[in-house]
Coordinates of C-alpha atoms and ligand atoms in Angstrom, one line a residue:
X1 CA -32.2 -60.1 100.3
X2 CA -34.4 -58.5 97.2
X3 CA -32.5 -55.9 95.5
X4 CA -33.8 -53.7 92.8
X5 CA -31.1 -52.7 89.9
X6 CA -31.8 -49.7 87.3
X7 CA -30.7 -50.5 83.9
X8 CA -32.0 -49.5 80.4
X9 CA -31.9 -52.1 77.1
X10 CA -32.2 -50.8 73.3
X11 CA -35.1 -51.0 71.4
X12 CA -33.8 -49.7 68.5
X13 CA -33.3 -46.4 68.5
X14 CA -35.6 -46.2 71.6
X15 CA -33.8 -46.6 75.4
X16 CA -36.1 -48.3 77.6
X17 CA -35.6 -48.8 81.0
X18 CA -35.0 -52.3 82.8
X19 CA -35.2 -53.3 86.0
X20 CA -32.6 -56.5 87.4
X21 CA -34.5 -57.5 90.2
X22 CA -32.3 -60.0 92.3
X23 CA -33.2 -62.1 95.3
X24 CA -30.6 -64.2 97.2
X25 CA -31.9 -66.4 99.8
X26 CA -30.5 -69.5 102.6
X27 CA -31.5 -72.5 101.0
X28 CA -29.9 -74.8 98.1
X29 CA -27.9 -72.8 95.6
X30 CA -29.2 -72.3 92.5
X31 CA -29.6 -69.8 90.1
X32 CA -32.6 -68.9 87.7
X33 CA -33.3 -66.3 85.2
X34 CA -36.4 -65.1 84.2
X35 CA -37.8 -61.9 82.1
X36 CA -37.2 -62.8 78.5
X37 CA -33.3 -62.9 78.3
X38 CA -31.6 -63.5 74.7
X39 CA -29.0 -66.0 74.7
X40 CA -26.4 -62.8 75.3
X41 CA -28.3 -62.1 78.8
X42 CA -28.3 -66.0 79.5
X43 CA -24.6 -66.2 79.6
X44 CA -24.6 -63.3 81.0
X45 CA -24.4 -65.1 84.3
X46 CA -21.4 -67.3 83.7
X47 CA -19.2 -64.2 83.0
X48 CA -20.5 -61.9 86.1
X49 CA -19.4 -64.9 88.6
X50 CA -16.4 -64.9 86.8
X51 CA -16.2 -61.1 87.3
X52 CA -17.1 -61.1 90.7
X53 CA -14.4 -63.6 91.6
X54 CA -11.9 -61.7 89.7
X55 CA -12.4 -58.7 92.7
X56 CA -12.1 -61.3 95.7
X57 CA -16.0 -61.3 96.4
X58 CA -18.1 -64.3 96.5
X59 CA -22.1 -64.5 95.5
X60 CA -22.8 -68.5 95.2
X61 CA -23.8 -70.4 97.5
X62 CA -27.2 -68.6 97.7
X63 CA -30.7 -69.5 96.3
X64 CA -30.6 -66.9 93.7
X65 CA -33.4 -65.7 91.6
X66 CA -32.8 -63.0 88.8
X67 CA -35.7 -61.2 87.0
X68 CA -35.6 -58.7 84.5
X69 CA -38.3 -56.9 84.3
X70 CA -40.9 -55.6 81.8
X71 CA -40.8 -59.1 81.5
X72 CA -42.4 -58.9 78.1
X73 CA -39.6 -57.0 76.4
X74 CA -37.1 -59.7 75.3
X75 CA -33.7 -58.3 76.6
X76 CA -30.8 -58.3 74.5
X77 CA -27.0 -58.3 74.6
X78 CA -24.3 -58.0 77.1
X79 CA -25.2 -54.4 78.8
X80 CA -27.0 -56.4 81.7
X81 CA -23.6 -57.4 82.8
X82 CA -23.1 -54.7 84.8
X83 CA -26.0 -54.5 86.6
X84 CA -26.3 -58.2 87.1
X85 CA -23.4 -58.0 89.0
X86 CA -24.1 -55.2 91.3
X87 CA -27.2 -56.7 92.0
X88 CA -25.6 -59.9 93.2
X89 CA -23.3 -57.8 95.0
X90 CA -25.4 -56.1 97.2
X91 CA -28.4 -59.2 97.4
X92 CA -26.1 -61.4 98.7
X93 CA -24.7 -58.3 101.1
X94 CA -21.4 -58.6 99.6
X95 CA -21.6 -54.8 99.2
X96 CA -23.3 -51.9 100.4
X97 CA -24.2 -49.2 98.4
X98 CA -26.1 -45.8 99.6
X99 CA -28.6 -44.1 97.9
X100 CA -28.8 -47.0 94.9
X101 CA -32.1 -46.0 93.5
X102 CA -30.4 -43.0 92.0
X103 CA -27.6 -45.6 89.8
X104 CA -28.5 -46.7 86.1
X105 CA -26.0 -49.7 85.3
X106 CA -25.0 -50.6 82.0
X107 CA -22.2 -52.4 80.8
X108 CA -20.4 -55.7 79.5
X109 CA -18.0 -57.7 82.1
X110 CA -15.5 -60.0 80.7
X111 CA -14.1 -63.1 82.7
X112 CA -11.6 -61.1 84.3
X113 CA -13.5 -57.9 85.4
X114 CA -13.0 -55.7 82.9
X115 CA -15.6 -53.6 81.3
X116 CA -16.4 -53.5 77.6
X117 CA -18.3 -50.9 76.1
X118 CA -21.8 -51.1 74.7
X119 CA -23.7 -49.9 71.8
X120 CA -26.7 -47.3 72.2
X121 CA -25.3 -45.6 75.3
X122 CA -26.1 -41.7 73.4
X123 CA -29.9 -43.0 73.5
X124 CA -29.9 -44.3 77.3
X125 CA -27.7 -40.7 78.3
X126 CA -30.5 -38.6 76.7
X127 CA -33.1 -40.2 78.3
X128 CA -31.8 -40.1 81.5
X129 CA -30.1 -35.9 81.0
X130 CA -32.6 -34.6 83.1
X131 CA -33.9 -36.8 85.4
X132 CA -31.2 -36.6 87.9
X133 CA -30.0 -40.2 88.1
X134 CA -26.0 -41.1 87.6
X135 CA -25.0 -43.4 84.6
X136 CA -23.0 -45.9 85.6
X137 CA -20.7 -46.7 82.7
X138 CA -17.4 -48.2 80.9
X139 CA -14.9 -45.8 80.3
X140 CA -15.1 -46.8 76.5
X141 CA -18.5 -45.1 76.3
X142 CA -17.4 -41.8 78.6
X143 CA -16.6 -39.8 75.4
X144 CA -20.1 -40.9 74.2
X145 CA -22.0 -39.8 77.2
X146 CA -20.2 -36.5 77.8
X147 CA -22.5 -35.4 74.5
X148 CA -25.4 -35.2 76.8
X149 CA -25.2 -31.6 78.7
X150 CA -26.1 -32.0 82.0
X151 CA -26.0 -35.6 82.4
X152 CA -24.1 -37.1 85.4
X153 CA -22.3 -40.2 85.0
X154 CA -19.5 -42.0 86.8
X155 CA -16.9 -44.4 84.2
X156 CA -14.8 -47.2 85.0
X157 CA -12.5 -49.5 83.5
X158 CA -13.2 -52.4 85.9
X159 CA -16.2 -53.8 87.9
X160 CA -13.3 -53.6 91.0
X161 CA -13.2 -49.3 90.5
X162 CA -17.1 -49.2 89.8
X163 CA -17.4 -50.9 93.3
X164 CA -14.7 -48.7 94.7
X165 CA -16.6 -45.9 93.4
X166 CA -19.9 -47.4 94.9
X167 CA -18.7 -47.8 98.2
X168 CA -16.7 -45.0 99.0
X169 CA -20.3 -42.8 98.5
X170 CA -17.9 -40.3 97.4
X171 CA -19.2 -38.0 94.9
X172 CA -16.5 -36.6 93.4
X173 CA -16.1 -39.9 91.0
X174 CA -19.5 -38.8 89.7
X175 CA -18.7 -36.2 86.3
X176 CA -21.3 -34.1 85.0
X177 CA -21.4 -33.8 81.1
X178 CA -20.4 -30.8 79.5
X179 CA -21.9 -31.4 76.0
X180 CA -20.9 -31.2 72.8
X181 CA -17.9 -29.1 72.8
X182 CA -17.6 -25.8 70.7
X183 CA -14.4 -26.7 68.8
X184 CA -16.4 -30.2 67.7
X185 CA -16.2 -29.3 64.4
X186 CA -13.4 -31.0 62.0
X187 CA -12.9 -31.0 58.0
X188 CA -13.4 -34.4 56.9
X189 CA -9.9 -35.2 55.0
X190 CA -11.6 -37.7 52.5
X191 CA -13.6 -35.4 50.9
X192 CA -12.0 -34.5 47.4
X193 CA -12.5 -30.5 46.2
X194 CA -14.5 -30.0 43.5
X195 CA -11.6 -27.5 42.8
X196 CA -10.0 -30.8 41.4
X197 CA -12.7 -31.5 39.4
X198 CA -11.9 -30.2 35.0
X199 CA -14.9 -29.2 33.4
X200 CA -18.2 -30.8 34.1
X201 CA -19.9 -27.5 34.8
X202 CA -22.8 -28.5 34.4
X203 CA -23.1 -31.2 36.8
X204 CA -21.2 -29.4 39.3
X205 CA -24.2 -26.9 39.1
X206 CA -26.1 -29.3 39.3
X207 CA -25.2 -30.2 42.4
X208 CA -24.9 -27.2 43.8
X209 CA -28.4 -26.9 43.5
X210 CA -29.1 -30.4 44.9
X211 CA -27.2 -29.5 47.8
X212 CA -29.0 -26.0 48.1
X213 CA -32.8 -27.9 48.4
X214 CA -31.7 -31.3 50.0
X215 CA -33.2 -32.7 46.1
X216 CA -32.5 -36.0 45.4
X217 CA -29.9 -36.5 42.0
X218 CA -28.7 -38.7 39.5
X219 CA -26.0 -38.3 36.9
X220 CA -26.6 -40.8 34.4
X221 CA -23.6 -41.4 32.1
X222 CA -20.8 -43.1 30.5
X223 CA -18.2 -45.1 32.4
X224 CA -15.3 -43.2 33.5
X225 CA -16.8 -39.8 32.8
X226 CA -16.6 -38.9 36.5
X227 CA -20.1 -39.5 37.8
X228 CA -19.2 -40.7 41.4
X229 CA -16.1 -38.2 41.4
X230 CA -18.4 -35.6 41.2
X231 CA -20.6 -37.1 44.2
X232 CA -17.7 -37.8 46.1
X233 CA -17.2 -33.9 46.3
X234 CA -20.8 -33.5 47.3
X235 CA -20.2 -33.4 51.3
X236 CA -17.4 -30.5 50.7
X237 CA -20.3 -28.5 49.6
X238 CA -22.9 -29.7 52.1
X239 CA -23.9 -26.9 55.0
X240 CA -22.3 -27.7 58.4
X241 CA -24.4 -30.2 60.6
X242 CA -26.1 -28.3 63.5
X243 CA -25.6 -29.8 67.6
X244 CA -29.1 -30.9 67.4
X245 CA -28.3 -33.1 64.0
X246 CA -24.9 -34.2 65.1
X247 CA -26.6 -35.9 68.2
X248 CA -29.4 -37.4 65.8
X249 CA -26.9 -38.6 63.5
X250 CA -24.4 -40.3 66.3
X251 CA -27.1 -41.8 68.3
X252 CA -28.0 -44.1 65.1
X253 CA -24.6 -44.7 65.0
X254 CA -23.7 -45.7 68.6
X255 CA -27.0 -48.2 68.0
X256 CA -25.0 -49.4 65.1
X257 CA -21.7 -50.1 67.1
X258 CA -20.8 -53.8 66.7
X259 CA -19.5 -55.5 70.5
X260 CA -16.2 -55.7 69.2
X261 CA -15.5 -52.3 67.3
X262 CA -12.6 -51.5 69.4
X263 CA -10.9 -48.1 69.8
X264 CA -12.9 -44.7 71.0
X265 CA -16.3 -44.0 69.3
X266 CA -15.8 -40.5 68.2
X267 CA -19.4 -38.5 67.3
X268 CA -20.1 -37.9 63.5
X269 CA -19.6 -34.0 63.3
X270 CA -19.6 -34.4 59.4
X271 CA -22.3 -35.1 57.2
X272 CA -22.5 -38.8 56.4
X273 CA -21.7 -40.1 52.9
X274 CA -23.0 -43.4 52.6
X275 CA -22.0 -45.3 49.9
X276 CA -23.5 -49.3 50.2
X277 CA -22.2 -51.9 47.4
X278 CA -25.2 -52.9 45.1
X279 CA -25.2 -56.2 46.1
X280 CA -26.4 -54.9 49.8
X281 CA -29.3 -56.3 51.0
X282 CA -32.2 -55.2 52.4
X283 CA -31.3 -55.3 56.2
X284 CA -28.1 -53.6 55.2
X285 CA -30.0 -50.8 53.6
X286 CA -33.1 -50.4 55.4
X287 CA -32.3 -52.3 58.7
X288 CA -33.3 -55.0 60.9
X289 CA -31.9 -58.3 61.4
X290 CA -31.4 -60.3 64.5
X291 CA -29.9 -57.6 65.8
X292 CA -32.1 -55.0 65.4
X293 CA -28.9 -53.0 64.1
X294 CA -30.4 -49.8 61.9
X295 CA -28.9 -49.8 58.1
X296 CA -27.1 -47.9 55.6
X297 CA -29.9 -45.2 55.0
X298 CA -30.6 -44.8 58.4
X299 CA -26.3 -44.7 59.2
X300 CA -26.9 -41.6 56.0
X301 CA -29.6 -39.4 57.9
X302 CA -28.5 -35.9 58.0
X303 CA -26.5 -36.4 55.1
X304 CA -26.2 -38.4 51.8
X305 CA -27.1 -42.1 50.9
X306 CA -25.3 -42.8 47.4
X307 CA -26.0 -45.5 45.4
X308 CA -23.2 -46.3 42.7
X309 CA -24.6 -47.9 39.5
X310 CA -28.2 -48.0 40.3
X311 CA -29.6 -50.4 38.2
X312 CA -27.1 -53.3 39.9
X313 CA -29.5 -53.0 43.2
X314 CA -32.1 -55.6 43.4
X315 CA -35.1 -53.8 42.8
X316 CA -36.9 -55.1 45.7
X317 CA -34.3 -53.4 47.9
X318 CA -34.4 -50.0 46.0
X319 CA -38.2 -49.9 46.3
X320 CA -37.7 -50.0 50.1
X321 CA -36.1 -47.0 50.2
X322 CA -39.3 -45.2 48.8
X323 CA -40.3 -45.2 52.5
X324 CA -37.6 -43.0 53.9
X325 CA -37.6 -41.1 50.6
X326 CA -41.2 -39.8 51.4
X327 CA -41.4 -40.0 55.7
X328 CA -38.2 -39.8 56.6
X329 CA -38.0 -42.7 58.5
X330 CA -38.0 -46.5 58.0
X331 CA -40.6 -48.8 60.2
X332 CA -39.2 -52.0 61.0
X333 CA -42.0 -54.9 62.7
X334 CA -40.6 -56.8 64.8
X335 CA -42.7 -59.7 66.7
X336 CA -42.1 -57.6 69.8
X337 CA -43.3 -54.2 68.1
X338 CA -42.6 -51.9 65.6
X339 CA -38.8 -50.2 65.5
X340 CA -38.2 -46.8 63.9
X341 CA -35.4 -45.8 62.9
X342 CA -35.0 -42.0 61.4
X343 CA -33.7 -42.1 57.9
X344 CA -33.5 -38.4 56.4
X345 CA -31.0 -38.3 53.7
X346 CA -30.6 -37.2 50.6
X347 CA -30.4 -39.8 48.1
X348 CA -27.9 -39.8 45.3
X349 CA -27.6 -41.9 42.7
X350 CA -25.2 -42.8 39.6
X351 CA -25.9 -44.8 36.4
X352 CA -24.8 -45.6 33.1
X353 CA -27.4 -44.9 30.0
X354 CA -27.1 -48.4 29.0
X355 CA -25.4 -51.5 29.7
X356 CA -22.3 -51.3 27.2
X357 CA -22.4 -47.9 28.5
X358 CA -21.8 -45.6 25.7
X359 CA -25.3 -44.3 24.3
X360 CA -24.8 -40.8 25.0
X361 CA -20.8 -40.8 24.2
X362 CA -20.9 -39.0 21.0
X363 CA -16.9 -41.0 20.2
X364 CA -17.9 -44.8 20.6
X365 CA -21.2 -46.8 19.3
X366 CA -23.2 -48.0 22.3
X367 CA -23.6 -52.1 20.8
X368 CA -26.9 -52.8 23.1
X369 CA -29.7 -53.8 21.5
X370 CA -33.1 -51.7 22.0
X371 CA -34.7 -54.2 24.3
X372 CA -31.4 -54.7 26.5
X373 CA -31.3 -50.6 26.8
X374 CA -34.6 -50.8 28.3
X375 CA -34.6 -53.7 30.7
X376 CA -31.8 -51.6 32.0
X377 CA -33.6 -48.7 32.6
X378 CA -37.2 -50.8 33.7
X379 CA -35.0 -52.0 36.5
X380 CA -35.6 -48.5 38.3
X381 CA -39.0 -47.8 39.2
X382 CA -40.9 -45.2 37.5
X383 CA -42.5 -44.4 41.3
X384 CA -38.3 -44.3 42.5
X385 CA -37.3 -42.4 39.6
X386 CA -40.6 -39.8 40.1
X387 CA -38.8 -38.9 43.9
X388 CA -35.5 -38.1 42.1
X389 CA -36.1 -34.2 41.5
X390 CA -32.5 -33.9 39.9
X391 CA -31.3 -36.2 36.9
X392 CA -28.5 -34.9 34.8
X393 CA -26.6 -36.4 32.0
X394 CA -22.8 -36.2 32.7
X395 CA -20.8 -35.8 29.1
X396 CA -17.7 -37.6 28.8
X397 CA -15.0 -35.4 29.7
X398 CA -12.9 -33.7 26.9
X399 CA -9.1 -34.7 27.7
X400 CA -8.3 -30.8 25.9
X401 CA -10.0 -29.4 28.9
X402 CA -6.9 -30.7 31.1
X403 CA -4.1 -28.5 29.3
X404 CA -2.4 -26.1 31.6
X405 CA -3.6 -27.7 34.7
X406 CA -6.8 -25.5 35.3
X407 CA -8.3 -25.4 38.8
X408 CA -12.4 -25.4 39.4
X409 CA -14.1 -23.0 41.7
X410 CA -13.3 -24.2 45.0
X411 CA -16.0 -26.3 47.5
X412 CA -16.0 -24.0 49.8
X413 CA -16.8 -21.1 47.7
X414 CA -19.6 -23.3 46.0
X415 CA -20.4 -24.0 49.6
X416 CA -21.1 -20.5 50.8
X417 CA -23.7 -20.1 48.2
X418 CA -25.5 -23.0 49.4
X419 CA -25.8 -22.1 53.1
X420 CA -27.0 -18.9 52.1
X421 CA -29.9 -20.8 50.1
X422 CA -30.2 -23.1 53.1
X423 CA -30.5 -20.0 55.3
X424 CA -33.0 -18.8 52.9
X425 CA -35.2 -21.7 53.7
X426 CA -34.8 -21.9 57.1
X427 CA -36.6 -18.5 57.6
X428 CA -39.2 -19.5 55.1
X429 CA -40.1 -22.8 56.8
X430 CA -39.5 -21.5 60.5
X431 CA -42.8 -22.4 62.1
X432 CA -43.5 -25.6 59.8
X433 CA -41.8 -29.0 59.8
X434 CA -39.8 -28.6 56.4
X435 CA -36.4 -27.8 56.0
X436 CA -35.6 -28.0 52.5
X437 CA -37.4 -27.1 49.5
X438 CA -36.8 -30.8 48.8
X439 CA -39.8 -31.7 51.9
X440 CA -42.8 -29.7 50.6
X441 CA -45.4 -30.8 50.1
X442 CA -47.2 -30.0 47.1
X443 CA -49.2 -27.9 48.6
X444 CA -46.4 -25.9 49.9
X445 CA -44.4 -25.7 46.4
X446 CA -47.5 -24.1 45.4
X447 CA -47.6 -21.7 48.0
X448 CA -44.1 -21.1 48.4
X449 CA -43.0 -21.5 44.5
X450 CA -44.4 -18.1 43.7
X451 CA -43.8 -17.3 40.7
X452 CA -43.3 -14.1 38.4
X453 CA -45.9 -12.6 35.6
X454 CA -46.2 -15.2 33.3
X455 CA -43.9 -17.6 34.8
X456 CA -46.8 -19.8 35.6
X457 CA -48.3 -19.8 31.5
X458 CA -44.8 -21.0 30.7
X459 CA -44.5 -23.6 33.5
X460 CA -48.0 -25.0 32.5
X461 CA -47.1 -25.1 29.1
X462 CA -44.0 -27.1 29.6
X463 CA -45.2 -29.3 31.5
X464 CA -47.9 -30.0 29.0
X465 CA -44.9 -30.8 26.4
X466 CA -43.2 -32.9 28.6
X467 CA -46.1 -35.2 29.9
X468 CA -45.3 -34.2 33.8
X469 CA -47.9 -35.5 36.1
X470 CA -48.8 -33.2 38.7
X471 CA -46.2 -34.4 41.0
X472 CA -43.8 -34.0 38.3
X473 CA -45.3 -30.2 38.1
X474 CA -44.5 -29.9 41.4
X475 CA -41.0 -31.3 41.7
X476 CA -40.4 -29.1 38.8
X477 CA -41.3 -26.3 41.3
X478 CA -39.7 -27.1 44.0
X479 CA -36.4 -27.4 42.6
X480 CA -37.3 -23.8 40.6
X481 CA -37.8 -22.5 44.3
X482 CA -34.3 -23.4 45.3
X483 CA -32.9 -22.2 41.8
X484 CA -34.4 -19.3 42.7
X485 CA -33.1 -18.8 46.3
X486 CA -29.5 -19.7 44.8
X487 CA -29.5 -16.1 43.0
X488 CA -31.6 -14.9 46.1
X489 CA -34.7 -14.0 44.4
X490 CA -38.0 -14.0 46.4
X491 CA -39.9 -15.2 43.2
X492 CA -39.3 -18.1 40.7
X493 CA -38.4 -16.7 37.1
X494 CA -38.9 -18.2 33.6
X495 CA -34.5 -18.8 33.7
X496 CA -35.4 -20.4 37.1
X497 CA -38.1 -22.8 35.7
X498 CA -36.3 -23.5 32.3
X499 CA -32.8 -24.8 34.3
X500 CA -35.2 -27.0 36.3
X501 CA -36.4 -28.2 33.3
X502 CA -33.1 -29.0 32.4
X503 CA -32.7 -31.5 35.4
X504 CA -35.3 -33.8 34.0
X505 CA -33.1 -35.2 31.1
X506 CA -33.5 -38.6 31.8
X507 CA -36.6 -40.3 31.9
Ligands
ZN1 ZN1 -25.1 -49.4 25.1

């Protein structure tokens, strides 16, 4: 008997819809496979019989051909389990199911009948939220697909309670999402307060205003003066991720979920703060690999990529973040097309001024020699460097400043400023694709950088002095605009322009 199965596979980010089409048939058993199946969907067989025994049912002894069709989209992993199985099931009349059209299967069977989650499933629930099918899932990926409002789905914990589920045609095993719940939202406890955080005014400013515009930073300075401290702190003054973000953000993740990450996948509600080692790679960073698996910048969208001691990264992998810096996105090719993944992040970055790393420390003698100090710094690329709208120095900290056991201003006080800069934006961007003063276009820092009566003379002049190119000019503006809407000021003043100014100390 020919039996159609729904199913969807991952194309990277992208859900695209499988069909299992089985045929059992009198004649000598056999079994076949066709469609493009990875090694994963191969084996795939081995454990279903397996499965299937495991519930008292029996499929072989049937001529039994299996075809998973587009046939030109190489399938991958273990999420064909599921609804290889059924389709066995009910070809070889083993079962009988009503109304099967309307069933999307996904899911991994081990030997014994169990089912193991899979990764992607956020992707596969939103394409299928309106559409009016029922998701057929493991219970591991229940928490994953209650995100999707309006989605109906029916979770199991065995092929044996999927089939009773099946069978019975009962309806009340079938939940309907409720989507993301109101109370989603927790403090992350990692995050240290910038309250904790003695002195460094200045680069806690600095921040603040990188936060405010979504700019791009680095602190440049001496070991031990606090650099990634600071940028740890960052994500306590970050604005609070909206739904729509939250389901961006944890659908790259779910895609990202290794087969054996055990325990419940819980959606990132928190901004992401992404901190790879500098000997990462380049499929770590920007993805791919023969998984398809998305990497580090993509796991940062909607929140902050940070890359500790810059100048370790292999410069071939830094200049593939340019990409994402300037779309947004990273395009992997793939023999079987083109993946995207979305990669909006901010970037952050931390570096000493030199390799002994005491130029700028006014107590020790930096030892490098001239040509050392700038082989260092020519392992960034001017073109990398140019997209970093924020670069501070960070003074060694003065152990005075610690007497008496002063407190900061807290994050979240810093962090109430910022939303209401963000908020700012939002109004003046509603109707175009921006959302930070960090995404204009030049064009659009010109038009929305305006500036006071001779504001302008003085920019032009500065940037004269300082050698800017004209997207230097217009970083400098951008980052004045979000100076500006800091102290809430509809134009950008000479103060606003000359503390941008300050924020291109290292070049
Ligand atoms: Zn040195």
């Amino acid at each position: 008997m020919f039996k159609r199965i729904r199913s969807y596979c991952l194309f990277g980010i992208k859900a695209v819809p499988v069909s299992v089409e089985v045929d059992a048939s009198q004649g000598l058993p056999g079994f076949t496979l066709v469609g493009l199946p990875d090694n994963a969907v191969r084996e795939s067989r081995e454990r279903v019989v397996s499965a299937i025994r495991s519930i008292g049912k029996v499929v072989t002894g049937y001529r039994t051909t299996v075809n998973l069709s587009p046939a030109d989209l190489r399938k991958e992993g273990s999420a064909l389990d599921l609804p290889l199985a059924i389709g066995l099931l009910v070809s070889a009349g083993e079962i009988s199911v009503n109304r099967l059209e309307r069933y999307v299967f996904v899911g991994e069977l081990s030997l014994d009948g169990l089912l193991k989650p899979v990764r992607g499933i956020l992707s596969i629930a939103m394409s299928l939220a309106k559409d009016g099918s029922v998701l057929v899932i493991p219970r591991g990926n229940a928490q994953e697909a209650s995100l999707v409002e309006g989605l109906r789905y029916v979770c199991a914990d065995s092929l044996g309670e999927c089939v009773g589920c099946l069978e019975s045609d009962d309806d009340s095993c079938i939940k309907t999402a409720e989507g993301l719940k109101t109370n989603y939202r927790q403090e992350r406890e990692d995050v240290p307060d910038f309250e904790n955080v003695v002195g460094m005014e200045s680069v806690k400013r600095a921040l603040e205003v990188a936060a405010a515009g979504a700019h791009n930073f680095l602190l440049v300075g001496s070991p031990g003066a606090g650099k990634t401290l600071c940028a740890r702190c960052l994500p306590g003054i970050l604005p609070e991720m909206t739904e729509q973000e939250i389901l961006e953000t944890t659908r790259i993740h779910s895609c990202a979920r290794r087969a054996g990450d055990s325990g419940e996948f819980k959606p990132v509600t928190s901004r992401p703060f992404r901190t790879p080692h500098h000997s990462a790679s380049m499929v770590s960073l920007v993805g791919g690999g023969s998984r398809l698996a998305p990497g580090e910048a993509s796991l940062a969208h909607n929140g902050v990529l940070f890359l500790d001691e810059l100048p370790e990264f292999n410069r071939s992998v830094l200049e593939a973040l340019r990409e994402p810096m300037e779309e947004g996105s990273i395009s992997v090719s793939r023999a079987s097309g083109t993946v995207v993944w979305p990669a909006r992040f901010m970037m952050g970055a931390a570096m000493n001024p030199c390799p002994c790393g005491f130029a700028m420390d006014p107590k020790r003698e930096c030892t490098c020699l001239p040509e050392a100090r700038k082989r260092y710094r020519d392992k960034i690329s001017g073109p990398l460097l140019d997209r970093i709208d924020i670069q501070v120095s960070v003074p060694p900290i003065e152990t005075k400043s610690f007497e008496g056991n002063p407190k900061g201003e807290s994050s979240a006080s810093i962090r109430s400023r910022v939303c209401k800069a963000r908020d700012i934006q939002r109004e003046r961007f509603a109707g175009t694709t921006y959302r930070s003063n960090a995404e204009m276009s030049s064009d659009a820092a010109h038009r929305f950088a305006e500036m006071s009566k001779g504001t302008e003379k003085f920019a032009i002049t500065a940037a004269d002095r300082m050698n800017l190119s004209a997207r230097g000019y217009y970083r400098l503006l951008k980052v004045a605009r979000t100076i500006a809407d800091l102290r809430g000021s509809g134009k950008v003043d000479v103060e606003d322009l000359s503390e941008a100014l300050r924020y291109r100390a290292y070049r």
